[in-house]
Amino acid sequence: MRAVVLGEGGQLAVREVSLEDAGPGEALVRVLVAGICSTDLELRRGYMGFQGVPGHEFVGRVERAPAGHETLLGKRVVGEINAACGQCETCARGLPRHCPRRTVLGILGRSGAMAELLWLPAGNLREVPDVLATDRALFTEPVAAAYEVLEQVAVRGKRVLVMGAGKLGGLVAQVLALAGASVTVVGRHERLLVPLAEAGISVTASVESLPPRSFPMIVEATGQPEGFERALGLVEPRGTIVLKSTCASARPLNLAPVVIDEVTVIGSRCGPFEPSLAALAAGRLSPESTIDARFELDDASSAFDEASRPGIRKVVLDISS
Amino acid sequence: MRAVVLGEGGQLAVREVSLEDAGPGEALVRVLVAGICSTDLELRRGYMGFQGVPGHEFVGRVERAPAGHETLLGKRVVGEINAACGQCETCARGLPRHCPRRTVLGILGRSGAMAELLWLPAGNLREVPDVLATDRALFTEPVAAAYEVLEQVAVRGKRVLVMGAGKLGGLVAQVLALAGASVTVVGRHERLLVPLAEAGISVTASVESLPPRSFPMIVEATGQPEGFERALGLVEPRGTIVLKSTCASARPLNLAPVVIDEVTVIGSRCGPFEPSLAALAAGRLSPESTIDARFELDDASSAFDEASRPGIRKVVLDISS
């Protein structure tokens, strides 16, 4: 099958690769579309030291299903990207997304979705309701990551600053607004702020215009290593910073302000698929409007270049139809 | 009066300085004893850019009291080190220790306790009960900083690793154990661990022997900039790290593990004096046993050198009697 392959030094190639064997309980999925996420761009810069087939945002159709999961055959699906062992203490605690033995689709020890076919445990797959178009369903995973914030912090009635109006920041802002937070988004690109403003969210392009130490809660989704320090300057004493950005690079950092201002910092990664699918199916979110470009699988290199341009939101690979 | 003066480049001198004028509502306190804290050592390395009279742990006797506070005259007192404006929004929120216009005794914009006399707002002073000896009362401020953790995280029945068996780490371990946590302390110096072990706290000198990613809660009180990264390796997914260390130096840091493991990091600084005084007066804590050396005020430079030696706990300056 054809697949995007990330090699040493961030080299991207599209080439023929052989399909791996099925792992236990895995289903084979023909990928319809795959999205390029900021994490994929960071993988290319060396984050996680990943080499292989990247891609973890996808919609596909089930071609082979393991015993007991035959009803999935032929269905359109999205997939929870963390494949847990199901047997360790962390799994027993109900935290499969944190299983220390997990593999993660296109990120850690598992070939990803930028390929014609992928394997995932059948239990990771969620059927896409007929009412939900493929392009919208493609956002199930990043919208779930936005819903994760709601699992961690009570936001109703809270004044929240979302830093970053990009792929994830825009979704977080909308999900928090839906949950009753009073959201302000700060981002550098006017064209990303306009649709958020039209959705009734307060926006600004000038981080300097924001009063220092004034927000009880901040979601840092800039994708930039310096975002955290900016957030520290904007959060009020005893406030909360939810960290969404993962970057490949370290940066000199003094954590004294965290101590002095008694700030709470909460790391936030993948989230629950159920509320995400429900919100997308009900039309409470229509993130397909943020698809800025589409490419064929063979043009993946151009797709990554486009996705790396400042101010570009979702770039989609059309893989099968 | 004689005072320790911290000058440019961390130069320490003991010299004659003139007593400043009283600020509004301030009482004049003759200092009996002052303690040297890790923060004082960090001030000398440039932390907070502080120059002037350091010192924020003290017991003194009130020599002059402002109108309405005459009952304090002649009383032995300790003092809350944050002097708030009492008028801003943060003060109105009930967070005077976070007042953005605050001064902090011997740390920020206010001459400290390593002097014969100090000024503090009378409202900051707490009378020391007769039953409480001066040497024990000297620990009111650092014990309060340990109690702050209890205000931030529920610890009863929780497995907690305290990193650092030094001045603050030892107190935190004891306060958490009193509150019903199951505490392990890891520290580098055998002689600091022995008394904690004798107090029934589980101890180890080998951070390498601790199972990685296994503690639901960690209090980082090593005073070392690398302590936080060590804590990140030991905390379990979705666990909590309470940060106590403030250091002068920055250090290259990648926060991706905070995001990936969805760790909560809580900065923790000064704490409430009331439970601290109550615990000390009731003899539930007897931290005066950690006084490793005492010096006269004029020997402050030697006192700082002694306090900087690895494995030394509290060093006391005897100032008046």
XYZ file of C-alpha atoms in Angstrom:
642
model
C 0.000 0.000 0.000
C 1.022 3.662 -0.400
C 1.936 5.495 2.782
C 3.644 8.612 4.045
C 6.863 7.644 5.799
C 8.705 9.907 8.213
C 12.403 9.043 8.192
C 15.503 10.221 9.941
C 15.974 13.980 10.250
C 12.327 14.726 9.503
C 12.522 13.422 5.907
C 9.070 12.757 4.460
C 8.484 10.340 1.614
C 5.449 8.744 0.041
C 6.193 5.207 -0.983
C 5.008 1.648 -1.186
C 5.136 -0.125 2.198
C 3.938 -3.604 3.072
C 0.951 -3.942 5.354
C 1.925 -5.182 8.790
C 0.276 -8.222 10.347
C -2.777 -7.754 12.544
C -2.199 -7.430 16.265
C -4.605 -9.165 18.651
C -8.149 -7.860 18.336
C -7.246 -5.413 15.611
C -9.431 -4.278 12.768
C -8.200 -3.226 9.346
C -9.405 0.189 8.254
C -9.206 1.710 4.786
C -8.444 5.377 5.369
C -10.763 7.822 3.603
C -9.245 11.077 4.861
C -6.455 11.967 7.274
C -5.773 15.343 8.894
C -2.439 16.986 9.598
C -2.201 18.145 13.183
C 0.421 20.325 14.903
C 1.721 17.196 16.602
C 2.549 15.801 13.153
C 4.557 18.938 12.405
C 6.387 18.525 15.734
C 7.067 14.846 14.966
C 8.866 16.071 11.869
C 11.000 18.312 14.122
C 11.955 15.314 16.255
C 9.198 15.210 18.883
C 8.843 11.678 20.364
C 11.671 10.495 18.081
C 8.996 8.941 15.885
C 9.876 7.302 12.584
C 7.389 5.497 10.404
C 3.909 6.270 9.109
C 2.519 9.358 10.896
C -1.117 10.432 11.168
C -3.678 10.045 13.942
C -6.678 12.027 12.707
C -8.677 9.970 10.248
C -11.994 8.700 9.046
C -11.964 5.257 7.487
C -14.036 2.270 6.531
C -13.614 -1.116 8.220
C -12.359 -3.799 5.831
C -11.571 -6.591 8.260
C -12.880 -7.009 11.792
C -11.782 -9.485 14.444
C -14.143 -12.067 15.897
C -16.911 -10.478 17.935
C -16.668 -7.175 16.090
C -18.122 -8.246 12.728
C -20.820 -5.561 12.913
C -18.086 -3.029 12.226
C -17.477 -4.423 8.734
C -18.062 -1.791 6.067
C -18.817 0.893 8.613
C -17.348 4.381 8.566
C -15.299 4.827 11.730
C -13.041 7.133 13.657
C -10.562 5.771 16.177
C -9.287 6.470 19.668
C -5.557 6.743 19.006
C -4.198 5.235 22.255
C -4.047 1.442 22.115
C -3.778 0.268 25.731
C -2.626 -3.102 27.062
C -5.803 -3.490 29.106
C -3.969 -5.429 31.806
C -1.749 -3.070 33.790
C -2.491 -1.084 36.912
C -3.065 2.121 34.953
C -5.602 0.393 32.714
C -7.223 -1.046 35.850
C -7.477 2.510 37.214
C -9.566 3.346 34.165
C -6.859 5.352 32.452
C -6.185 3.449 29.226
C -5.055 6.633 27.487
C -2.200 6.672 30.024
C -1.296 2.978 29.842
C 2.507 2.889 30.081
C 2.583 0.064 27.539
C 0.288 1.831 25.096
C 1.052 2.445 21.485
C -0.308 5.584 19.887
C -1.462 5.732 16.295
C 1.189 7.478 14.227
C 2.967 8.825 17.302
C 4.397 6.007 19.396
C 5.157 2.468 18.267
C 2.239 2.181 15.850
C 1.913 2.986 12.146
C -0.481 5.846 11.562
C -3.271 7.014 9.334
C -1.396 8.654 6.461
C -1.621 5.421 4.541
C -4.189 3.531 2.539
C -4.764 1.108 5.414
C -4.252 1.080 9.176
C -4.713 -1.364 12.034
C -6.347 -0.391 15.343
C -7.880 -2.539 18.070
C -11.553 -2.916 17.200
C -12.438 -1.566 20.639
C -10.790 1.725 19.709
C -13.113 2.293 16.762
C -16.285 4.368 16.949
C -18.898 4.207 14.243
C -19.599 7.536 12.587
C -23.342 8.286 12.516
C -24.744 8.585 8.995
C -25.770 12.186 9.659
C -22.133 13.124 10.255
C -20.227 13.949 7.071
C -16.740 12.517 6.687
C -15.014 15.905 6.653
C -16.668 16.887 9.922
C -16.037 13.488 11.521
C -12.346 13.965 10.753
C -12.311 16.422 13.666
C -13.506 13.891 16.239
C -10.020 13.391 17.682
C -9.009 17.081 18.043
C -12.484 18.012 19.299
C -12.129 15.217 21.876
C -8.828 16.807 22.930
C -10.740 20.048 23.439
C -13.406 18.221 25.498
C -10.624 16.874 27.710
C -10.341 20.354 29.261
C -13.945 20.042 30.490
C -13.036 16.767 32.206
C -10.248 18.532 34.096
C -11.534 21.973 35.090
C -14.985 23.360 35.814
C -15.348 26.203 33.315
C -18.989 27.281 33.471
C -19.147 31.032 34.125
C -15.371 31.262 34.230
C -13.342 33.864 32.329
C -10.943 31.887 30.148
C -8.197 33.066 27.833
C -7.369 30.679 25.006
C -3.898 31.376 23.636
C -3.648 30.325 20.031
C -6.361 30.466 17.383
C -4.929 27.625 15.361
C -6.162 24.113 14.769
C -6.565 23.170 18.420
C -6.999 26.620 19.986
C -10.025 27.416 17.845
C -11.708 24.129 18.793
C -10.922 24.592 22.496
C -12.391 28.099 22.407
C -15.617 26.832 20.852
C -15.965 23.856 23.176
C -15.381 26.031 26.265
C -17.855 28.620 25.008
C -20.439 25.860 24.467
C -19.795 24.773 28.070
C -20.617 28.247 29.388
C -17.177 29.798 29.824
C -16.607 33.423 28.948
C -13.875 32.962 26.368
C -11.310 35.344 24.910
C -8.978 34.088 22.184
C -5.643 35.687 21.456
C -3.978 34.740 18.195
C -1.559 36.251 15.741
C -3.504 35.698 12.549
C -6.454 37.930 11.790
C -7.959 35.380 9.380
C -8.142 32.784 12.148
C -9.773 35.214 14.567
C -12.539 36.428 12.240
C -14.578 33.177 12.205
C -14.241 32.881 15.996
C -15.453 36.460 16.415
C -18.365 35.650 14.090
C -19.184 32.730 16.405
C -19.550 35.270 19.228
C -16.187 34.681 20.884
C -14.168 37.647 22.040
C -10.875 37.854 20.119
C -7.716 39.923 19.992
C -4.578 39.821 17.875
C -2.548 41.710 20.452
C -1.239 39.723 23.392
C 0.266 43.015 24.632
C -3.212 44.519 24.984
C -4.222 41.903 27.556
C -3.968 43.040 31.171
C -1.170 41.141 32.923
C -2.045 38.654 35.669
C -5.737 39.019 35.019
C -7.159 35.682 33.816
C -8.364 33.053 36.307
C -7.885 30.397 33.631
C -5.778 30.136 30.499
C -5.590 27.370 27.918
C -2.171 27.472 26.274
C -2.581 26.117 22.749
C -0.076 28.199 20.815
C 2.100 25.238 19.906
C 5.092 27.482 20.691
C 7.609 26.703 23.447
C 7.411 30.338 24.636
C 3.626 30.145 25.075
C 3.855 28.885 28.639
C 5.896 31.862 29.832
C 3.431 34.254 28.181
C 0.619 32.441 29.961
C 2.445 32.809 33.285
C 2.439 36.561 32.759
C -1.297 36.653 32.062
C -2.723 34.282 34.666
C -3.916 35.774 37.921
C -2.442 34.630 41.263
C -3.809 31.181 42.150
C -5.090 30.884 38.594
C -4.988 27.830 36.332
C -3.057 27.240 33.115
C -4.133 24.273 31.018
C -1.214 23.215 28.836
C -2.076 21.800 25.433
C 1.094 22.479 23.447
C 3.684 19.765 23.025
C 6.877 20.899 21.369
C 10.000 19.102 20.272
C 12.326 21.698 21.785
C 13.297 22.526 25.356
C 13.608 26.116 26.458
C 15.302 27.766 29.457
C 12.606 28.181 32.033
C 12.502 29.296 35.633
C 9.458 27.929 37.418
C 9.707 30.423 40.313
C 6.650 32.399 39.073
C 4.564 29.203 39.341
C 5.547 28.972 43.011
C 5.324 32.676 43.832
C 1.879 33.097 42.273
C 0.788 29.608 43.336
C -0.365 28.854 39.814
C -1.911 25.491 38.945
C -0.660 24.013 35.674
C -2.639 21.124 34.209
C -1.338 19.098 31.309
C -4.085 18.123 28.884
C -3.770 15.677 26.010
C -6.280 13.325 24.397
C -9.922 13.391 25.329
C -13.162 11.448 25.263
C -14.624 10.604 21.856
C -18.257 10.331 22.961
C -19.057 14.018 23.688
C -16.995 14.992 20.669
C -18.941 12.750 18.279
C -22.220 13.868 19.870
C -21.422 17.573 19.473
C -20.294 17.105 15.875
C -23.305 14.979 14.953
C -25.676 17.505 16.514
C -24.063 20.347 14.564
C -23.023 22.248 17.676
C -19.603 22.479 16.059
C -18.807 22.653 12.356
C -15.028 22.623 12.247
C -14.891 21.427 8.633
C -14.984 25.143 7.802
C -11.376 25.287 9.012
C -10.119 22.984 6.251
C -7.768 25.307 4.422
C -6.332 22.897 1.893
C -6.611 19.305 0.603
C -4.023 17.129 -1.088
C -3.763 13.645 -2.503
C -1.706 11.155 -0.493
C 1.097 11.309 -3.076
C 1.371 15.060 -2.449
C 1.826 14.638 1.310
C 5.093 16.529 1.281
C 3.377 19.589 -0.176
C 0.559 19.070 2.324
C 3.006 19.223 5.241
C 4.609 22.339 3.772
C 1.210 23.971 3.475
C 0.249 22.925 7.022
C 3.477 24.480 8.306
C 2.655 27.903 6.894
C 1.653 30.401 9.586
C -2.070 30.964 9.781
C -3.035 27.723 8.047
C -5.522 25.569 9.912
C -6.496 22.066 8.864
C -4.846 20.436 5.883
C -6.456 17.208 4.735
C -5.113 14.244 2.822
C -7.717 12.591 0.574
C -6.690 8.954 0.538
C -9.595 6.767 -0.605
C -13.138 7.450 -1.596
C 21.292 49.612 64.422
C 23.384 46.658 63.237
C 22.054 44.731 60.283
C 23.055 42.210 57.662
C 23.105 43.912 54.276
C 23.008 42.039 50.987
C 24.716 44.116 48.310
C 25.434 43.781 44.634
C 26.735 40.428 43.421
C 25.599 38.623 46.559
C 28.041 40.486 48.838
C 27.050 40.138 52.505
C 28.118 42.672 55.133
C 27.140 43.384 58.714
C 27.133 47.099 59.352
C 25.418 50.010 60.999
C 22.288 51.121 59.131
C 19.788 53.780 60.119
C 16.319 52.670 61.100
C 13.748 53.571 58.458
C 10.628 55.571 59.330
C 7.459 53.718 60.250
C 4.998 53.001 57.450
C 1.270 53.364 58.138
C 0.062 50.993 60.847
C 3.478 49.490 61.400
C 4.886 48.190 64.656
C 8.548 48.215 65.615
C 9.910 44.821 66.597
C 13.209 44.065 68.319
C 14.432 40.840 66.736
C 15.387 38.075 69.169
C 16.349 35.380 66.678
C 16.290 35.101 62.895
C 16.544 31.955 60.789
C 18.351 31.452 57.501
C 16.126 29.849 54.905
C 16.956 28.440 51.458
C 15.273 31.486 49.961
C 17.914 33.652 51.678
C 20.627 31.561 50.047
C 18.899 31.985 46.682
C 18.602 35.770 47.254
C 22.380 35.795 47.548
C 22.546 34.064 44.147
C 20.399 36.800 42.641
C 16.860 35.513 43.164
C 14.317 38.375 43.128
C 17.194 40.840 42.537
C 16.899 41.739 46.200
C 19.377 44.116 47.845
C 19.114 45.318 51.424
C 18.485 43.618 54.763
C 17.407 39.980 54.195
C 15.610 37.698 56.652
C 11.977 36.709 56.968
C 11.988 34.047 59.707
C 12.099 35.690 63.129
C 10.806 35.935 66.637
C 10.879 39.392 68.178
C 9.461 41.607 70.882
C 7.234 44.582 70.091
C 8.821 47.902 71.048
C 6.419 50.342 69.434
C 2.854 49.678 68.337
C 0.539 51.893 66.308
C -2.751 53.242 67.676
C -5.248 50.471 68.287
C -2.564 47.806 68.664
C -1.125 48.873 72.034
C -1.800 45.439 73.544
C 1.072 44.134 71.426
C 3.639 46.214 73.336
C 6.271 44.043 74.986
C 4.816 40.870 73.511
C 6.826 38.156 71.801
C 5.654 37.927 68.209
C 6.167 36.240 64.891
C 5.096 37.926 61.675
C 3.328 37.121 58.415
C 5.932 38.257 55.893
C 3.642 39.549 53.126
C 2.528 43.136 53.741
C -0.500 43.700 51.514
C -2.065 46.979 50.389
C -5.485 45.918 51.663
C -7.237 47.870 48.928
C -6.765 46.122 45.605
C -8.901 43.511 43.910
C -6.607 40.661 44.988
C -6.843 41.754 48.639
C -10.628 42.014 48.217
C -10.595 38.404 46.933
C -9.084 37.434 50.282
C -5.617 36.783 48.891
C -3.413 39.340 50.683
C -0.374 37.077 50.319
C -0.788 37.575 46.562
C -1.424 41.350 46.625
C 0.390 42.685 43.545
C 1.446 45.770 45.525
C 2.694 43.770 48.503
C 6.105 44.085 50.037
C 7.681 40.971 51.513
C 9.902 41.044 54.586
C 13.505 40.696 53.506
C 12.536 39.524 50.017
C 10.721 42.272 48.130
C 10.812 45.995 48.842
C 11.017 45.671 52.615
C 13.962 45.454 55.018
C 14.094 42.099 56.717
C 14.710 40.425 60.033
C 18.499 40.026 60.054
C 18.761 43.280 61.970
C 18.258 44.482 65.508
C 14.915 46.036 64.596
C 12.277 45.591 61.922
C 8.983 47.200 60.946
C 5.908 45.213 60.003
C 2.229 46.183 59.862
C 0.809 45.443 63.310
C -1.870 43.313 61.644
C 0.857 40.983 60.376
C 2.069 40.163 63.877
C 0.912 37.117 65.835
C 1.557 36.845 69.531
C 3.595 33.794 70.526
C 1.875 31.831 73.310
C 3.933 31.683 76.528
C 4.100 27.896 76.267
C 5.911 28.171 72.940
C 9.693 28.591 73.271
C 11.374 31.168 71.069
C 13.483 28.631 69.182
C 10.417 26.610 68.283
C 8.365 29.700 67.424
C 11.099 30.645 64.948
C 9.711 27.886 62.699
C 6.224 29.385 62.471
C 6.829 30.790 58.988
C 8.348 27.678 57.357
C 5.830 25.402 59.084
C 3.086 27.667 57.706
C 4.594 27.159 54.252
C 4.272 23.414 54.848
C 0.627 23.827 55.945
C -0.045 25.655 52.685
C 0.099 22.275 50.912
C -2.884 21.113 52.983
C -4.852 24.152 51.805
C -4.201 23.163 48.202
C -4.491 19.372 47.981
C -6.431 16.780 49.962
C -3.730 14.444 51.295
C -5.432 12.169 53.822
C -4.742 8.557 52.901
C -2.709 9.618 49.881
C 0.727 8.213 49.021
C 3.028 11.250 48.858
C 6.700 11.505 47.960
C 8.504 14.479 49.467
C 11.655 15.258 47.506
C 14.219 16.951 49.710
C 14.850 16.307 53.405
C 16.217 19.779 54.035
C 14.802 22.695 55.954
C 11.447 22.818 54.196
C 11.197 19.225 52.958
C 11.474 17.820 56.471
C 8.713 20.088 57.738
C 6.454 19.309 54.789
C 6.931 15.583 55.384
C 5.953 15.906 59.044
C 2.954 18.141 58.383
C 1.642 15.814 55.668
C 2.161 12.769 57.909
C 0.230 14.532 60.694
C -2.553 15.139 58.186
C -2.813 11.435 57.412
C -0.778 11.098 54.239
C 1.438 8.073 53.699
C 4.746 9.897 53.255
C 8.061 8.828 51.755
C 10.977 11.249 51.851
C 13.875 11.056 49.442
C 16.959 13.067 50.321
C 20.671 12.917 49.689
C 21.924 13.289 53.253
C 21.679 10.350 55.610
C 21.867 12.585 58.680
C 18.734 14.468 57.580
C 16.835 11.253 56.936
C 17.546 9.582 60.288
C 15.360 11.879 62.436
C 12.530 11.625 59.903
C 12.766 7.833 59.981
C 12.721 7.989 63.775
C 9.521 10.008 63.505
C 8.011 7.062 61.607
C 8.341 8.461 58.108
C 9.522 6.204 55.323
C 12.845 7.489 53.927
C 15.339 6.689 51.202
C 18.638 8.203 50.112
C 18.392 6.729 46.638
C 16.136 8.497 44.180
C 17.128 5.788 41.683
C 15.501 3.138 43.884
C 12.081 4.759 43.536
C 9.816 3.164 40.933
C 9.309 5.571 38.036
C 5.867 7.097 37.440
C 4.503 5.614 40.634
C 3.533 8.406 43.046
C 0.078 9.996 42.888
C 1.481 13.089 44.622
C 4.943 14.579 44.962
C 6.079 17.646 46.879
C 9.227 19.005 45.229
C 11.256 20.726 47.952
C 14.810 19.995 46.843
C 15.665 23.635 46.224
C 17.428 22.439 43.076
C 16.396 23.544 39.577
C 16.625 19.925 38.386
C 14.187 18.745 41.070
C 11.132 19.348 38.921
C 12.325 17.099 36.095
C 13.084 14.344 38.595
C 9.584 14.746 39.982
C 8.142 14.449 36.464
C 9.823 11.069 36.149
C 8.373 9.819 39.434
C 4.803 11.079 39.343
C 2.150 8.744 38.009
C -0.023 9.728 35.029
C -2.634 12.295 36.126
C -0.673 12.751 39.352
C 0.076 15.999 41.178
C 3.397 17.756 41.767
C 3.408 20.484 44.393
C 6.301 22.833 43.652
C 7.977 24.433 46.651
C 11.455 25.220 45.309
C 12.237 28.697 44.064
C 15.610 29.020 42.413
C 17.533 31.929 40.990
C 18.484 30.086 37.826
C 16.564 29.021 34.762
C 17.120 25.612 33.227
C 16.279 24.152 29.800
C 12.984 22.413 30.224
C 10.530 20.731 27.896
C 7.042 20.655 29.363
C 5.800 17.943 26.972
C 5.774 15.281 29.758
C 3.360 17.478 31.740
C 0.993 17.401 28.771
C 1.509 13.766 27.798
C 0.990 12.453 31.342
C -1.627 15.129 32.150
C 0.226 16.029 35.312
C -1.092 18.763 37.602
C 1.595 21.122 38.903
C 0.667 23.355 41.821
C 2.917 26.182 42.949
C 2.973 26.549 46.723
C 4.526 29.412 48.654
C 3.626 31.000 51.988
C 0.974 29.523 54.224
C -1.393 30.225 57.080
C 0.165 31.093 60.449
C -2.727 29.894 62.627
C -2.451 26.101 62.149
C 1.312 26.412 62.240
C 1.337 28.230 65.607
C -1.266 25.821 66.974
C 0.741 22.722 65.969
C 3.959 24.144 67.379
C 2.326 25.256 70.638
C 0.699 21.827 71.073
C 4.046 20.095 70.523
C 2.850 18.154 67.496
C 6.024 19.394 65.813
C 9.354 20.140 67.465
C 11.466 21.467 64.597
C 13.930 23.238 66.925
C 15.799 19.918 66.863
C 16.835 20.820 63.307
C 18.849 23.844 64.440
C 22.314 22.800 63.345
C 24.223 25.967 64.209
C 23.831 29.399 65.808
C 25.791 32.591 65.248
C 25.830 36.154 66.524
C 24.545 38.809 64.122
C 28.076 40.065 63.520
C 29.023 36.592 62.283
C 26.240 36.486 59.706
C 28.659 35.882 56.872
C 29.911 32.699 58.569
C 26.292 31.786 59.300
C 25.411 31.995 55.603
C 28.471 29.910 54.713
C 27.434 27.292 57.241
C 23.829 27.322 55.993
C 25.092 26.773 52.439
C 26.898 23.572 53.354
C 25.160 20.450 52.044
C 23.161 18.629 54.680
C 22.889 21.571 57.063
C 19.383 22.392 58.194
C 18.467 25.477 60.190
C 21.102 28.065 61.035
C 20.003 30.695 63.537
C 21.201 34.223 64.171
C 20.967 35.228 67.853
C 20.314 38.930 67.695
C 18.891 40.150 71.044
C 18.026 38.459 74.250
